[in-house]
Short mmCIF file of C-alpha atoms in Angstrom, two decimals:
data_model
loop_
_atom_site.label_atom_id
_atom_site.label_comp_id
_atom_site.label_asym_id
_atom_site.label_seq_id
_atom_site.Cartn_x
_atom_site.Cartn_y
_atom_site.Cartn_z
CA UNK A 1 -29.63 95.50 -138.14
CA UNK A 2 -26.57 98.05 -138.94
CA UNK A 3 -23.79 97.62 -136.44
CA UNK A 4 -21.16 95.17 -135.71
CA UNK A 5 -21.36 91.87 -136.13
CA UNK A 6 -18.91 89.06 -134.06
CA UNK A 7 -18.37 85.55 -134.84
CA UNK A 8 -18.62 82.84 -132.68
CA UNK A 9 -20.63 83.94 -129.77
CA UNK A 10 -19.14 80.95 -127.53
CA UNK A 11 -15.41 79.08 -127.78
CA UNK A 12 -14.02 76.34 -125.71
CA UNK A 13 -10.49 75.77 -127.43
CA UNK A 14 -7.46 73.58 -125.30
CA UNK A 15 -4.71 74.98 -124.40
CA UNK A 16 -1.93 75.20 -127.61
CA UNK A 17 -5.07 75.18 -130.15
CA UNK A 18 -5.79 78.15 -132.39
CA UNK A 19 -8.63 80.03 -133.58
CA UNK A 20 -9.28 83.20 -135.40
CA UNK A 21 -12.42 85.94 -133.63
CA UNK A 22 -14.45 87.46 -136.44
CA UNK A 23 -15.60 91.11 -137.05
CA UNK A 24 -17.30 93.23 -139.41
CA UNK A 25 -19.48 96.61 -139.14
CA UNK A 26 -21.57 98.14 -141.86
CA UNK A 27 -21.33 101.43 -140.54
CA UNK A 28 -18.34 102.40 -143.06
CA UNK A 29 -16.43 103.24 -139.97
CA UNK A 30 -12.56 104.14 -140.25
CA UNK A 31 -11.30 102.81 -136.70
CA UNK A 32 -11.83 99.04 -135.07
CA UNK A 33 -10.70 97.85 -132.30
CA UNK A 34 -10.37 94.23 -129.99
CA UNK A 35 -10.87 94.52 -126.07
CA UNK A 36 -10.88 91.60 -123.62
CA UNK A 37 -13.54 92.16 -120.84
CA UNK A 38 -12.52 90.01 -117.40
CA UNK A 39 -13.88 90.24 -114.00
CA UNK A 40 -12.79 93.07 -112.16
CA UNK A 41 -10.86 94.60 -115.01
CA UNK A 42 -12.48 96.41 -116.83
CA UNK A 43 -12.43 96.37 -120.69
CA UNK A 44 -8.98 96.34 -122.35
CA UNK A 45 -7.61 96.88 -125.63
CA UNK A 46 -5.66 94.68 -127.32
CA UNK A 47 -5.21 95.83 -130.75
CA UNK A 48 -6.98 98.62 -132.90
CA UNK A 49 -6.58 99.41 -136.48
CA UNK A 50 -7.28 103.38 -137.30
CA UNK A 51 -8.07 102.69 -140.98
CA UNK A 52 -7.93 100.09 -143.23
CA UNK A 53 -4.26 98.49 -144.21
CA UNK A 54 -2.78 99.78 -140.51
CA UNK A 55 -3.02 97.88 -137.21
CA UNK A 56 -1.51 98.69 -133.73
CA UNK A 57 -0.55 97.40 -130.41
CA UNK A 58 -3.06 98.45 -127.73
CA UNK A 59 -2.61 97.60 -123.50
CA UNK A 60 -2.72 94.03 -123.98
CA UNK A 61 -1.43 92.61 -127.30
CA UNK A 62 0.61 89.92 -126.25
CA UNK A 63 -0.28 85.97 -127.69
CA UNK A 64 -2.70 88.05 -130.22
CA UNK A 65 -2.21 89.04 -133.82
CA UNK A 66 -4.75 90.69 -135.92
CA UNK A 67 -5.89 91.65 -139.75
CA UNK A 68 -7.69 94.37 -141.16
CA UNK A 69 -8.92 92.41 -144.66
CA UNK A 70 -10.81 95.09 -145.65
CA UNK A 71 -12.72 98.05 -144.20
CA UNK A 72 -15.66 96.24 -142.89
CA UNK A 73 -13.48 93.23 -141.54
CA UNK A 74 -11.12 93.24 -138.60
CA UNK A 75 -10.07 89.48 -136.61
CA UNK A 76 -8.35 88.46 -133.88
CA UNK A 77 -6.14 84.93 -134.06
CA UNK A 78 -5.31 83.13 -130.49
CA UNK A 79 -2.13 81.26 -132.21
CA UNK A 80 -1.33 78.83 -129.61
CA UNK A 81 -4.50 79.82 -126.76
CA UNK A 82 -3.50 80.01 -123.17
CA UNK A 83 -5.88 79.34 -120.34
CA UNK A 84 -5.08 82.94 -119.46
CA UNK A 85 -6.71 84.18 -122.66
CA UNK A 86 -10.21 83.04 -121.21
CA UNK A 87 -12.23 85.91 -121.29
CA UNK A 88 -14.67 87.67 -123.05
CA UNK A 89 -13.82 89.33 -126.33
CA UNK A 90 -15.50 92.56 -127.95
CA UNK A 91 -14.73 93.76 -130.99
CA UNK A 92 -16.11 98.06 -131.81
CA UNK A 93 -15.85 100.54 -134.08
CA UNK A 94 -15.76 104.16 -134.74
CA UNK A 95 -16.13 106.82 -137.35
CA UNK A 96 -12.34 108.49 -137.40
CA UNK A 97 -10.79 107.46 -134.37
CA UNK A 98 -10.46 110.67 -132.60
CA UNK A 99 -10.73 111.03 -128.88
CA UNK A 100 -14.25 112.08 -128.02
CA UNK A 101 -15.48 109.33 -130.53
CA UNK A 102 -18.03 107.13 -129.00
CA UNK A 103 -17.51 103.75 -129.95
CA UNK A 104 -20.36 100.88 -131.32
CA UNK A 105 -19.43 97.48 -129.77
CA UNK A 106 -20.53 93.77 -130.94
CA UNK A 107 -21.94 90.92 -128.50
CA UNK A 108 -18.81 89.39 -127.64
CA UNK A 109 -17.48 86.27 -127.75
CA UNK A 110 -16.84 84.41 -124.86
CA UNK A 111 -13.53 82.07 -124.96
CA UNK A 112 -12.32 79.44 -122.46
CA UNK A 113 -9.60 78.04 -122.65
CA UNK A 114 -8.68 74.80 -120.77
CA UNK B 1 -0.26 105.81 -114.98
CA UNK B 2 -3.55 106.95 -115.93
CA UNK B 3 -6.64 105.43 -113.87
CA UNK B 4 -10.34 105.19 -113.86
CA UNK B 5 -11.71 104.11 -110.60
CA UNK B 6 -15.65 103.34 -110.41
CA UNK B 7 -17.75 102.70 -106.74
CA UNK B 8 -19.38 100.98 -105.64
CA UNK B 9 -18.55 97.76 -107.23
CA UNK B 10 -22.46 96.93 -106.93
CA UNK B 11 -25.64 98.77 -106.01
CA UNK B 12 -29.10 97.65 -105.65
CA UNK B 13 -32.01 99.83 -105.24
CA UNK B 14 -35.50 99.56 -104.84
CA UNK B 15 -37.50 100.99 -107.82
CA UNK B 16 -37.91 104.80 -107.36
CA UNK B 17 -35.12 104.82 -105.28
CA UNK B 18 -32.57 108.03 -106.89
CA UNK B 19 -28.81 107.63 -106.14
CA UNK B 20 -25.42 107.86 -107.83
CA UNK B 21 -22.67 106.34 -109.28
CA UNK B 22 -19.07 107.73 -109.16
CA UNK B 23 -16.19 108.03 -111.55
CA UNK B 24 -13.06 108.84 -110.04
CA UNK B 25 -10.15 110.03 -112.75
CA UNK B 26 -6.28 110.27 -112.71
CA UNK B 27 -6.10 110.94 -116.88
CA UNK B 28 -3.34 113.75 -118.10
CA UNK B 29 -5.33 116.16 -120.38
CA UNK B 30 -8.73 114.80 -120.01
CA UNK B 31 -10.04 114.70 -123.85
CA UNK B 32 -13.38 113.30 -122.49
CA UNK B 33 -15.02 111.38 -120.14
CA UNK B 34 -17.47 108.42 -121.63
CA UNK B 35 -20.37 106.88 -119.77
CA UNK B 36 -21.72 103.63 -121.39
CA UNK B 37 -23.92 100.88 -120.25
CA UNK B 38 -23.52 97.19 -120.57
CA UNK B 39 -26.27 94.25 -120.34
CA UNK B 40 -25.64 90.82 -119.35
CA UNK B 41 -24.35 89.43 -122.77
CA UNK B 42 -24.26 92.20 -124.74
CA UNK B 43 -21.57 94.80 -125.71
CA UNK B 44 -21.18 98.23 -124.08
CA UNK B 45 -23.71 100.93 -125.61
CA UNK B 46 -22.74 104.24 -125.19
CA UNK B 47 -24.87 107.19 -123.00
CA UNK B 48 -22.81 110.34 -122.60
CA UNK B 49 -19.22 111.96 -123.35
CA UNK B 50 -18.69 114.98 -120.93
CA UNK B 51 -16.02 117.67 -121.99
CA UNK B 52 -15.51 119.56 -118.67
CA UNK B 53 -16.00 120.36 -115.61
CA UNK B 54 -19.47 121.24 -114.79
CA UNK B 55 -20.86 119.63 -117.74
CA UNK B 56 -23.59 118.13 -117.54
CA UNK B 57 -25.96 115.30 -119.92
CA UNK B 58 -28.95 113.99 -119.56
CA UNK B 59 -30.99 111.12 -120.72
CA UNK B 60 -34.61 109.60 -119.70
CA UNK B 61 -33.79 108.83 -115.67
CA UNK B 62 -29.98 109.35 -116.07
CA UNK B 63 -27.79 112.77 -115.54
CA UNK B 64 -24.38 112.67 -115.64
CA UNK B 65 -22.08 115.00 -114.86
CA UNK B 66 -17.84 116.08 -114.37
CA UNK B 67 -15.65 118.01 -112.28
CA UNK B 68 -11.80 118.25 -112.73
CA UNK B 69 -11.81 114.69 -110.40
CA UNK B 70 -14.63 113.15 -110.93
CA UNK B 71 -18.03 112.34 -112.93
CA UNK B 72 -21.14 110.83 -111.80
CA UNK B 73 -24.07 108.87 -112.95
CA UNK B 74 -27.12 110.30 -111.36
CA UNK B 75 -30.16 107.85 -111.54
CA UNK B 76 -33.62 109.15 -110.27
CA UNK B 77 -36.50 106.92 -109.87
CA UNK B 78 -34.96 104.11 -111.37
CA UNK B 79 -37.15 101.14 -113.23
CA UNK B 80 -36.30 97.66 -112.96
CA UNK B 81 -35.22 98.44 -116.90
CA UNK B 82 -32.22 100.11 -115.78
CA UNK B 83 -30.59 97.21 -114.16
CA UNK B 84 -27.17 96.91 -115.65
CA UNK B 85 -23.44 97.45 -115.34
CA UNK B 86 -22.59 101.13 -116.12
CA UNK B 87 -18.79 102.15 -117.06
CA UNK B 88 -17.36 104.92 -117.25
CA UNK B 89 -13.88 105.41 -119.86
CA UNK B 90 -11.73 108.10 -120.41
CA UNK B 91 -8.98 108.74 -123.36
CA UNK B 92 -5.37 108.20 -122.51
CA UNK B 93 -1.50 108.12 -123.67
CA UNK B 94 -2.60 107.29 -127.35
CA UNK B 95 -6.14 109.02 -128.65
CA UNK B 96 -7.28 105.51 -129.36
CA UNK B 97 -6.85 103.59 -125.73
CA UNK B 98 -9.53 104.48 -123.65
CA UNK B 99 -8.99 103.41 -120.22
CA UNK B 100 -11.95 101.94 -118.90
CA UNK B 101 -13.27 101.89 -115.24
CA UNK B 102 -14.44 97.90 -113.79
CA UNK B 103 -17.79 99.27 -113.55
CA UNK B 104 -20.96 99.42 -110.90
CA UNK B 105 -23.59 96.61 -111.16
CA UNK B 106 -27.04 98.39 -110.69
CA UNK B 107 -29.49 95.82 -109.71
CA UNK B 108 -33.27 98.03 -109.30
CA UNK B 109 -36.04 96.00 -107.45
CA UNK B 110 -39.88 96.21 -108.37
#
């Protein structure tokens, strides 16, 4: 099925460890962005990259870093996880970016960190 | 500081049951306001993006709709089937950080 694709589904890391979140769409989108989904927050963004070769800081993008290999690809590395960084981790994409852009979400990965 | 507030936090109906869901908005030059829908497990799937006030969308049992405050999710006659967490998200300081509301759990009873 066409859409985006995440990778794992379910993480248990310890606290200092370090893992890298998978992404890729086949929609030939431009834009992809990370949120982090926790309880009574709401979804927020951590980093999005509006084509391929540029990334950017979005709300949240502190203990994250994040690569755009290619245009279908965009990851998310934990460097040393935190047991704050347990949450639940979407990664979506758009066509261009612009404003009134609906985005296409994966599954999500849920991460907890202990 | 830009905010998207959502109530209630949950609502459960009985099937056939119509009600509504409310968006409440403090975003600078509104470039849209998004309704999606999220199942347990799954990602967010997009519904609606609203433009202005007094627009209004529909889909299946769902309307939605925006003043200069606010937007709601009307649901009429609601199945079991749309049990799920709506949120609502609107655009703000950069075009690519949309601020999302903590969304309303909509539990529908047979």
């Amino acid at each position: 099925n066409a859409g985006v694709t995440q990778t794992p589904k379910f993480q248990v890391l310890k606290t200092g460890q370090s893992m890298t979140l998978q992404c890729a769409q086949d929609m030939n989108h431009n834009s992809m962005y990370w949120y982090r989904q926790d309880p009574g927050m709401g979804l927020r963004l951590i980093y999005y990259s509006a084509s391929e070769g540029t990334t950017d800081k979005g709300e949240v993008p502190n203990g994250y870093n994040v690569s755009r290999l290619n245009k279908r690809e965009f990851s998310l590395r934990l460097e040393s996880a935190a047991p704050s960084q347990t949450s639940v981790y979407f990664c979506a994409s758009s066509e261009d970016g612009v404003p009134d852009e609906k985005l296409l979400f994966g599954s999500g990965t849920q991460l907890s960190v202990l | 500081e830009d905010q998207v507030t959502q109530s209630p936090e949950a609502l459960r109906l009985q099937e056939g049951e119509s009600s509504s869901l409310n968006c409440s908005y403090t975003v600078s030059g509104l470039r849209g306001l998004f309704w999606y829908r999220q199942d347990p497990g799954k990602g967010p799937e997009f519904l609606f993006t609203l433009y202005s006030a007094g627009e209004e969308k529909e889909k299946e049992r769902l309307k939605a709709t925006l003043t200069k405050k606010e937007s709601f999710l009307h649901i009429t006659a609601p199945k079991p089937e749309d049990s799920a967490t709506y949120l609502c998200a609107a655009p703000s300081g950069s075009a690519r950080q949309l601020t999302f509301g903590s969304g309303t759990q909509l539990t529908v009873l047979p």
